[in-house]
Amino acid sequence: MSNLQLIIEERAADIGKFLVGRLLPFRQKRMIGPFIFIDHMGPVKLNEREQMDILPHPHIGLSTLTFLFEGSIMHRDSLGTAIEIQPGAVNWMTAGKGIVHSERTPDHLRDSEKSLHGLQIWVALPKEREFMDPEFFHIEAHQIPTWTEGTTQFKLIAGEVMGHRSPVPAYSPLYMLEIKSQEKQTLHLGASLFGESGLYILEGGIQSEGNHFGPKQILVAKESSLCEFTIEANSTIYIFGGEAFPEERFIDWNFVATSKETLAVARQKWRNQEFDKIPGDSAEFVPYPSFQGK
């Protein structure tokens, strides 16, 4: 959707207790718990003539989670939401039966140099919530649970784990946990985790079973209860996952559904421009990509 997104080519290998991959989905593991898509956006530097302008585009069947490390994004959607997200806060948009949103450089930054760096994540909805009414929630950085254990800092961005609960209103059992460590140490998290677990390395690195892994890699634990590793000094990682759904999920462009028929209906609805419009945004929109061949 955006020329500012950094897409890491899929690489997967079986190394014992872990499948190693980059980005979701990849062939050997389409989802991790309810997490179906992870995009590492940036880091990029933009001058006063360069802007982020992702035009209105639709989603169904998922919640989007936006979490920034640097920069700001102006979010607008067809519910009438207009809010600027800044580093440390969470935008949680649940598409349900359908929502349209845009993501742009805020007006007050458009004439200056700026940076942009963050994660954009899709979390599939449980089947019984697939056609719920769309919702949007903005959770400020100070509302996100944070705590320290020794020299390790934890932040629970979404879900419930380790005796803490995020105010992000997730609709299935999940967790997304930020871990920062200034010192090299071994972490034993398995007893606190459930379902399926993935580990994303933002900076620094980890060691597991004699292997070293660095930034922009996702490790998928075969057994979340066995999740232990050595985190290197000055590292930031994210542990995410949760209970897997019993049904398969299908992806078509920005749409997620439990049936291909639902995807086909959404696809045609967008082509016909029958989704709700975004108040105060442009009449332009992202067309359904012709390369999909459908």
Tab-separated table of C-alpha atoms in Angstrom:
chain	number	residue	atom	x	y	z
A	1	MET	CA	0.000	0.000	0.000
A	2	SER	CA	2.844	2.414	0.724
A	3	ASN	CA	6.226	2.980	-0.858
A	4	LEU	CA	7.426	3.696	2.685
A	5	GLN	CA	6.881	0.166	3.886
A	6	LEU	CA	9.948	-2.051	4.346
A	7	ILE	CA	9.050	-5.540	3.184
A	8	ILE	CA	11.468	-8.232	4.321
A	9	GLU	CA	11.704	-11.130	1.875
A	10	GLU	CA	10.460	-14.398	3.294
A	11	ARG	CA	13.116	-16.762	4.552
A	12	ALA	CA	12.273	-19.801	6.592
A	13	ALA	CA	14.323	-22.615	8.115
A	14	ASP	CA	13.782	-25.330	10.701
A	15	ILE	CA	16.524	-25.078	13.342
A	16	GLY	CA	15.251	-27.300	16.123
A	17	LYS	CA	12.840	-25.650	18.549
A	18	PHE	CA	12.261	-22.704	16.218
A	19	LEU	CA	11.133	-21.926	12.727
A	20	VAL	CA	13.037	-18.829	11.612
A	21	GLY	CA	11.319	-16.453	9.265
A	22	ARG	CA	10.977	-12.875	8.197
A	23	LEU	CA	7.642	-11.099	8.235
A	24	LEU	CA	4.204	-12.674	8.260
A	25	PRO	CA	2.823	-14.556	6.511
A	26	PHE	CA	5.416	-16.976	5.191
A	27	ARG	CA	4.973	-20.383	3.636
A	28	GLN	CA	5.824	-22.525	6.618
A	29	LYS	CA	3.719	-20.496	9.038
A	30	ARG	CA	0.821	-18.419	7.763
A	31	MET	CA	-0.239	-17.121	11.175
A	32	ILE	CA	1.109	-16.951	14.737
A	33	GLY	CA	-1.914	-17.230	17.012
A	34	PRO	CA	-4.350	-14.632	15.632
A	35	PHE	CA	-1.499	-12.511	14.148
A	36	ILE	CA	-1.741	-12.743	10.368
A	37	PHE	CA	0.432	-9.905	9.042
A	38	ILE	CA	3.416	-7.945	10.382
A	39	ASP	CA	5.007	-5.084	8.504
A	40	HIS	CA	8.135	-3.283	9.713
A	41	MET	CA	7.696	0.248	8.349
A	42	GLY	CA	10.878	2.274	7.921
A	43	PRO	CA	12.965	3.745	9.292
A	44	VAL	CA	12.780	6.446	6.654
A	45	LYS	CA	13.677	10.126	6.568
A	46	LEU	CA	11.398	12.462	4.626
A	47	ASN	CA	12.161	16.012	3.584
A	48	GLU	CA	9.687	18.895	3.393
A	49	ARG	CA	8.610	17.787	-0.100
A	50	GLU	CA	8.070	14.136	0.834
A	51	GLN	CA	4.962	12.986	2.643
A	52	MET	CA	3.301	9.787	3.708
A	53	ASP	CA	-0.025	9.727	1.902
A	54	ILE	CA	-1.712	6.335	1.973
A	55	LEU	CA	-5.040	7.033	0.298
A	56	PRO	CA	-8.360	5.637	1.568
A	57	HIS	CA	-8.408	1.843	1.424
A	58	PRO	CA	-10.659	-0.834	2.974
A	59	HIS	CA	-10.319	-3.715	5.437
A	60	ILE	CA	-12.601	-6.513	6.608
A	61	GLY	CA	-12.269	-9.351	9.128
A	62	LEU	CA	-9.335	-8.031	11.154
A	63	SER	CA	-8.024	-5.519	13.648
A	64	THR	CA	-5.063	-3.346	12.727
A	65	LEU	CA	-2.488	-2.393	15.344
A	66	THR	CA	-0.198	0.557	14.634
A	67	PHE	CA	2.754	1.149	16.961
A	68	LEU	CA	5.354	3.808	16.150
A	69	PHE	CA	8.971	4.146	17.270
A	70	GLU	CA	9.502	7.467	15.483
A	71	GLY	CA	7.348	10.005	13.680
A	72	SER	CA	3.614	10.651	13.547
A	73	ILE	CA	0.727	9.477	11.378
A	74	MET	CA	-2.657	11.136	10.941
A	75	HIS	CA	-5.339	8.452	10.924
A	76	ARG	CA	-8.783	9.061	9.463
A	77	ASP	CA	-11.513	6.484	8.933
A	78	SER	CA	-15.073	6.008	7.763
A	79	LEU	CA	-16.345	6.127	11.357
A	80	GLY	CA	-15.342	9.795	11.422
A	81	THR	CA	-12.196	9.247	13.497
A	82	ALA	CA	-9.403	11.770	12.959
A	83	ILE	CA	-6.454	11.313	15.315
A	84	GLU	CA	-2.677	11.644	15.236
A	85	ILE	CA	-0.699	8.704	16.550
A	86	GLN	CA	2.722	9.344	18.049
A	87	PRO	CA	5.482	7.021	19.319
A	88	GLY	CA	4.456	4.692	22.138
A	89	ALA	CA	0.703	5.017	21.587
A	90	VAL	CA	-1.485	2.355	19.961
A	91	ASN	CA	-4.052	2.739	17.225
A	92	TRP	CA	-6.371	-0.282	17.273
A	93	MET	CA	-8.891	-0.353	14.433
A	94	THR	CA	-11.296	-3.256	14.147
A	95	ALA	CA	-12.651	-3.573	10.617
A	96	GLY	CA	-15.299	-6.242	11.185
A	97	LYS	CA	-17.736	-6.127	8.274
A	98	GLY	CA	-15.863	-3.234	6.724
A	99	ILE	CA	-14.011	0.019	7.320
A	100	VAL	CA	-12.049	2.480	5.198
A	101	HIS	CA	-9.075	4.488	6.476
A	102	SER	CA	-6.221	6.692	5.326
A	103	GLU	CA	-2.785	7.317	6.840
A	104	ARG	CA	-0.970	10.557	6.160
A	105	THR	CA	1.738	12.900	7.362
A	106	PRO	CA	0.046	15.342	9.779
A	107	ASP	CA	-0.429	18.867	8.440
A	108	HIS	CA	1.920	20.424	11.000
A	109	LEU	CA	4.814	18.225	9.764
A	110	ARG	CA	4.303	18.511	6.024
A	111	ASP	CA	6.643	21.493	5.565
A	112	SER	CA	9.498	20.074	7.620
A	113	GLU	CA	11.908	17.153	7.700
A	114	LYS	CA	10.541	14.132	9.574
A	115	SER	CA	11.148	10.457	10.206
A	116	LEU	CA	8.862	7.447	10.246
A	117	HIS	CA	9.467	4.080	11.858
A	118	GLY	CA	7.071	1.549	13.335
A	119	LEU	CA	5.124	-1.687	13.147
A	120	GLN	CA	1.828	-2.238	11.410
A	121	ILE	CA	0.123	-5.466	12.357
A	122	TRP	CA	-3.041	-7.313	11.399
A	123	VAL	CA	-4.837	-9.486	13.942
A	124	ALA	CA	-7.549	-11.732	12.521
A	125	LEU	CA	-10.934	-11.656	14.218
A	126	PRO	CA	-12.562	-14.801	15.620
A	127	LYS	CA	-15.205	-16.241	13.313
A	128	GLU	CA	-18.098	-15.060	15.490
A	129	ARG	CA	-16.778	-11.468	15.297
A	130	GLU	CA	-15.999	-11.490	11.592
A	131	PHE	CA	-18.982	-9.322	10.644
A	132	MET	CA	-19.136	-7.110	13.726
A	133	ASP	CA	-19.575	-3.352	13.410
A	134	PRO	CA	-16.261	-1.542	12.907
A	135	GLU	CA	-14.578	0.196	15.854
A	136	PHE	CA	-11.583	2.407	16.522
A	137	PHE	CA	-9.639	2.925	19.756
A	138	HIS	CA	-6.618	5.109	20.487
A	139	ILE	CA	-4.603	4.210	23.583
A	140	GLU	CA	-2.066	6.774	24.765
A	141	ALA	CA	1.490	5.715	25.609
A	142	HIS	CA	1.033	6.337	29.345
A	143	GLN	CA	-1.913	3.899	29.414
A	144	ILE	CA	0.188	0.956	28.233
A	145	PRO	CA	1.341	-1.266	31.141
A	146	THR	CA	5.090	-1.085	31.746
A	147	TRP	CA	7.234	-2.726	34.418
A	148	THR	CA	10.834	-3.638	35.181
A	149	GLU	CA	12.343	-6.915	36.336
A	150	GLY	CA	16.012	-6.427	37.198
A	151	THR	CA	17.580	-4.691	34.191
A	152	THR	CA	14.797	-5.787	31.818
A	153	GLN	CA	11.995	-3.419	30.820
A	154	PHE	CA	8.632	-4.789	29.734
A	155	LYS	CA	5.749	-3.099	27.947
A	156	LEU	CA	2.485	-4.927	27.198
A	157	ILE	CA	1.244	-3.351	23.988
A	158	ALA	CA	-1.786	-5.625	23.591
A	159	GLY	CA	-3.402	-8.591	25.275
A	160	GLU	CA	-2.856	-10.222	28.637
A	161	VAL	CA	0.271	-11.987	29.904
A	162	MET	CA	2.616	-12.140	32.928
A	163	GLY	CA	-0.111	-10.846	35.258
A	164	HIS	CA	-0.671	-7.668	33.247
A	165	ARG	CA	-3.427	-6.614	30.878
A	166	SER	CA	-3.316	-3.982	28.141
A	167	PRO	CA	-6.335	-1.674	27.638
A	168	VAL	CA	-6.251	-2.472	23.904
A	169	PRO	CA	-9.648	-4.179	23.330
A	170	ALA	CA	-8.594	-7.427	21.660
A	171	TYR	CA	-11.272	-9.994	20.783
A	172	SER	CA	-9.304	-13.213	21.290
A	173	PRO	CA	-6.619	-14.389	23.752
A	174	LEU	CA	-3.329	-12.834	22.581
A	175	TYR	CA	-0.274	-10.851	23.660
A	176	MET	CA	2.241	-8.436	22.189
A	177	LEU	CA	5.064	-7.715	24.611
A	178	GLU	CA	8.009	-5.350	24.184
A	179	ILE	CA	11.217	-6.343	25.981
A	180	LYS	CA	14.259	-4.080	26.309
A	181	SER	CA	17.477	-5.214	27.961
A	182	GLN	CA	20.621	-3.206	28.666
A	183	GLU	CA	22.553	-6.330	29.675
A	184	LYS	CA	23.103	-9.764	28.205
A	185	GLN	CA	20.930	-12.254	30.050
A	186	THR	CA	18.872	-15.408	29.625
A	187	LEU	CA	15.098	-15.030	29.709
A	188	HIS	CA	12.723	-17.869	30.538
A	189	LEU	CA	9.297	-16.775	29.344
A	190	GLY	CA	7.716	-20.079	28.463
A	191	ALA	CA	5.706	-20.454	31.681
A	192	SER	CA	4.050	-17.074	31.036
A	193	LEU	CA	3.113	-17.655	27.389
A	194	PHE	CA	0.257	-19.565	25.797
A	195	GLY	CA	-0.878	-20.661	22.367
A	196	GLU	CA	1.591	-19.906	19.598
A	197	SER	CA	4.506	-17.500	20.064
A	198	GLY	CA	6.719	-15.459	17.786
A	199	LEU	CA	9.734	-13.306	18.562
A	200	TYR	CA	10.580	-10.242	16.480
A	201	ILE	CA	14.000	-8.582	16.851
A	202	LEU	CA	13.939	-4.835	16.330
A	203	GLU	CA	17.490	-4.059	17.452
A	204	GLY	CA	20.329	-5.970	19.031
A	205	GLY	CA	20.034	-9.724	18.919
A	206	ILE	CA	19.321	-12.994	20.673
A	207	GLN	CA	21.014	-16.362	20.962
A	208	SER	CA	19.174	-19.668	20.954
A	209	GLU	CA	20.547	-23.193	20.755
A	210	GLY	CA	23.919	-21.957	19.554
A	211	ASN	CA	22.462	-19.724	16.861
A	212	HIS	CA	22.601	-15.928	16.684
A	213	PHE	CA	19.724	-13.904	15.276
A	214	GLY	CA	19.722	-10.195	14.528
A	215	PRO	CA	17.364	-7.370	13.610
A	216	LYS	CA	14.370	-7.763	11.286
A	217	GLN	CA	13.973	-11.458	11.927
A	218	ILE	CA	10.994	-13.317	13.322
A	219	LEU	CA	11.480	-16.565	15.208
A	220	VAL	CA	8.476	-18.803	15.644
A	221	ALA	CA	8.513	-21.103	18.652
A	222	LYS	CA	7.313	-24.629	18.029
A	223	GLU	CA	6.305	-24.823	21.682
A	224	SER	CA	5.636	-21.542	23.463
A	225	SER	CA	6.140	-23.292	26.814
A	226	LEU	CA	9.783	-23.897	25.808
A	227	CYS	CA	10.436	-20.254	24.929
A	228	GLU	CA	13.782	-19.318	26.447
A	229	PHE	CA	16.715	-17.496	24.901
A	230	THR	CA	19.644	-15.215	25.667
A	231	ILE	CA	19.012	-11.571	24.852
A	232	GLU	CA	22.080	-9.504	24.045
A	233	ALA	CA	22.900	-6.142	25.612
A	234	ASN	CA	21.034	-3.111	24.269
A	235	SER	CA	18.401	-5.175	22.495
A	236	THR	CA	14.720	-4.568	21.823
A	237	ILE	CA	12.476	-7.479	20.915
A	238	TYR	CA	8.768	-8.219	20.679
A	239	ILE	CA	7.069	-11.415	21.799
A	240	PHE	CA	3.655	-11.889	20.206
A	241	GLY	CA	1.111	-14.644	19.780
A	242	GLY	CA	-1.898	-16.272	21.382
A	243	GLU	CA	-4.505	-18.906	20.802
A	244	ALA	CA	-4.753	-20.115	17.206
A	245	PHE	CA	-8.158	-20.247	15.539
A	246	PRO	CA	-9.652	-23.601	14.530
A	247	GLU	CA	-10.602	-22.264	11.086
A	248	GLU	CA	-8.299	-21.318	8.229
A	249	ARG	CA	-7.999	-17.654	7.281
A	250	PHE	CA	-7.758	-16.375	3.723
A	251	ILE	CA	-6.125	-13.092	2.681
A	252	ASP	CA	-6.931	-11.099	-0.435
A	253	TRP	CA	-5.212	-7.706	-0.572
A	254	ASN	CA	-6.448	-5.861	2.585
A	255	PHE	CA	-9.203	-8.356	3.327
A	256	VAL	CA	-9.157	-11.293	5.768
A	257	ALA	CA	-11.983	-13.842	6.007
A	258	THR	CA	-12.852	-17.420	6.878
A	259	SER	CA	-14.307	-17.946	3.389
A	260	LYS	CA	-13.225	-16.997	-0.123
A	261	GLU	CA	-16.816	-16.028	-0.870
A	262	THR	CA	-16.627	-13.261	1.740
A	263	LEU	CA	-13.433	-12.009	0.104
A	264	ALA	CA	-15.096	-11.964	-3.311
A	265	VAL	CA	-18.019	-9.908	-1.981
A	266	ALA	CA	-15.664	-7.384	-0.348
A	267	ARG	CA	-13.550	-7.169	-3.474
A	268	GLN	CA	-16.539	-6.322	-5.665
A	269	LYS	CA	-17.929	-3.942	-3.068
A	270	TRP	CA	-14.680	-1.954	-3.131
A	271	ARG	CA	-14.569	-1.953	-6.924
A	272	ASN	CA	-18.108	-0.552	-6.885
A	273	GLN	CA	-17.088	1.992	-4.210
A	274	GLU	CA	-19.886	0.847	-1.908
A	275	PHE	CA	-17.877	1.052	1.328
A	276	ASP	CA	-18.513	4.062	3.566
A	277	LYS	CA	-16.435	7.138	2.770
A	278	ILE	CA	-14.027	8.977	5.094
A	279	PRO	CA	-15.449	12.352	6.183
A	280	GLY	CA	-13.114	15.187	5.263
A	281	ASP	CA	-10.710	13.079	3.209
A	282	SER	CA	-10.080	13.182	-0.531
A	283	ALA	CA	-12.252	11.476	-3.121
A	284	GLU	CA	-9.166	9.599	-4.292
A	285	PHE	CA	-8.694	6.020	-3.138
A	286	VAL	CA	-6.428	3.011	-3.539
A	287	PRO	CA	-7.882	0.865	-6.330
A	288	TYR	CA	-8.070	-2.890	-6.027
A	289	PRO	CA	-4.751	-4.013	-7.555
A	290	SER	CA	-5.086	-5.349	-11.065
A	291	PHE	CA	-2.163	-7.752	-10.581
A	292	GLN	CA	-4.396	-9.841	-8.325
A	293	GLY	CA	-5.981	-11.078	-11.530
A	294	LYS	CA	-9.453	-11.429	-10.056
